Amino acid sequence: IIKAGDMLEFFSGGLYRVTIHRYVVQPPEDHWQRQCKVRLGILYFCKPDDSTKLLPLVDNPINPR
């Protein structure tokens, strides 16, 4: 699994940095409030050929590698 943020950092040559996401489990007494929160996940699945090479996009003079 490759997250979109990881790919954006890779393709930008590090100009955009990925955020480390962490999930903290709420205590049981907070169960009702936890169920009221709306969450949204956007997924995209892709299976390129095994020979496909991913390379950073063209170098940017503002952010040389």
Short mmCIF file of C-alpha atoms in Angstrom, two decimals:
data_model
loop_
_atom_site.label_atom_id
_atom_site.label_comp_id
_atom_site.label_asym_id
_atom_site.label_seq_id
_atom_site.Cartn_x
_atom_site.Cartn_y
_atom_site.Cartn_z
CA ILE A 1 0.00 0.00 0.00
CA ILE A 2 1.38 3.38 -0.99
CA LYS A 3 -0.34 6.44 0.39
CA ALA A 4 -1.00 9.50 -1.75
CA GLY A 5 1.13 11.64 0.57
CA ASP A 6 4.11 9.33 0.11
CA MET A 7 3.76 9.52 -3.66
CA LEU A 8 3.42 13.32 -3.59
CA GLU A 9 6.64 13.57 -1.58
CA PHE A 10 8.38 11.19 -4.00
CA PHE A 11 7.18 12.89 -7.19
CA SER A 12 7.96 16.38 -5.82
CA GLY A 13 11.53 15.36 -4.99
CA GLY A 14 10.89 16.11 -1.32
CA LEU A 15 9.39 19.59 -1.81
CA TYR A 16 6.18 18.38 -0.15
CA ARG A 17 6.75 16.32 2.99
CA VAL A 18 4.48 13.49 4.07
CA THR A 19 2.77 13.76 7.46
CA ILE A 20 3.06 10.86 9.86
CA HIS A 21 -0.46 9.85 10.83
CA ARG A 22 -1.22 8.25 14.16
CA TYR A 23 -4.49 7.02 15.57
CA VAL A 24 -5.21 7.19 19.30
CA VAL A 25 -7.91 4.90 20.70
CA GLN A 26 -10.43 6.80 22.83
CA PRO A 27 -11.28 5.51 26.32
CA PRO A 28 -14.49 3.39 26.58
CA GLU A 29 -16.45 6.13 28.41
CA ASP A 30 -16.09 8.29 25.29
CA HIS A 31 -17.73 5.60 23.10
CA TRP A 32 -20.90 7.60 22.26
CA GLN A 33 -18.97 10.73 21.21
CA ARG A 34 -16.63 8.61 19.10
CA GLN A 35 -19.53 7.12 17.13
CA CYS A 36 -20.93 10.60 16.33
CA LYS A 37 -17.81 11.68 14.43
CA VAL A 38 -17.97 11.37 10.66
CA ARG A 39 -14.90 9.97 8.91
CA LEU A 40 -14.17 9.89 5.22
CA GLY A 41 -11.63 7.75 3.41
CA ILE A 42 -10.81 8.06 -0.27
CA LEU A 43 -9.17 5.02 -1.83
CA TYR A 44 -7.77 4.41 -5.28
CA PHE A 45 -6.36 1.07 -6.35
CA CYS A 46 -3.97 0.72 -9.25
CA LYS A 47 -1.83 -2.18 -10.44
CA PRO A 48 0.80 -1.01 -12.91
CA ASP A 49 2.93 -3.50 -14.83
CA ASP A 50 5.81 -4.96 -12.84
CA SER A 51 8.25 -3.26 -15.23
CA THR A 52 6.81 0.24 -14.54
CA LYS A 53 9.42 2.57 -13.02
CA LEU A 54 8.38 5.48 -10.82
CA LEU A 55 10.64 8.52 -11.04
CA PRO A 56 10.42 11.99 -9.47
CA LEU A 57 8.98 14.63 -11.77
CA VAL A 58 11.27 17.08 -13.58
CA ASP A 59 13.66 18.88 -11.23
CA ASN A 60 12.40 22.21 -9.99
CA PRO A 61 14.99 25.05 -9.75
CA ILE A 62 13.37 26.11 -6.46
CA ASN A 63 13.95 22.64 -4.98
CA PRO A 64 16.98 21.02 -6.62
CA ARG A 65 17.71 17.47 -5.57
#
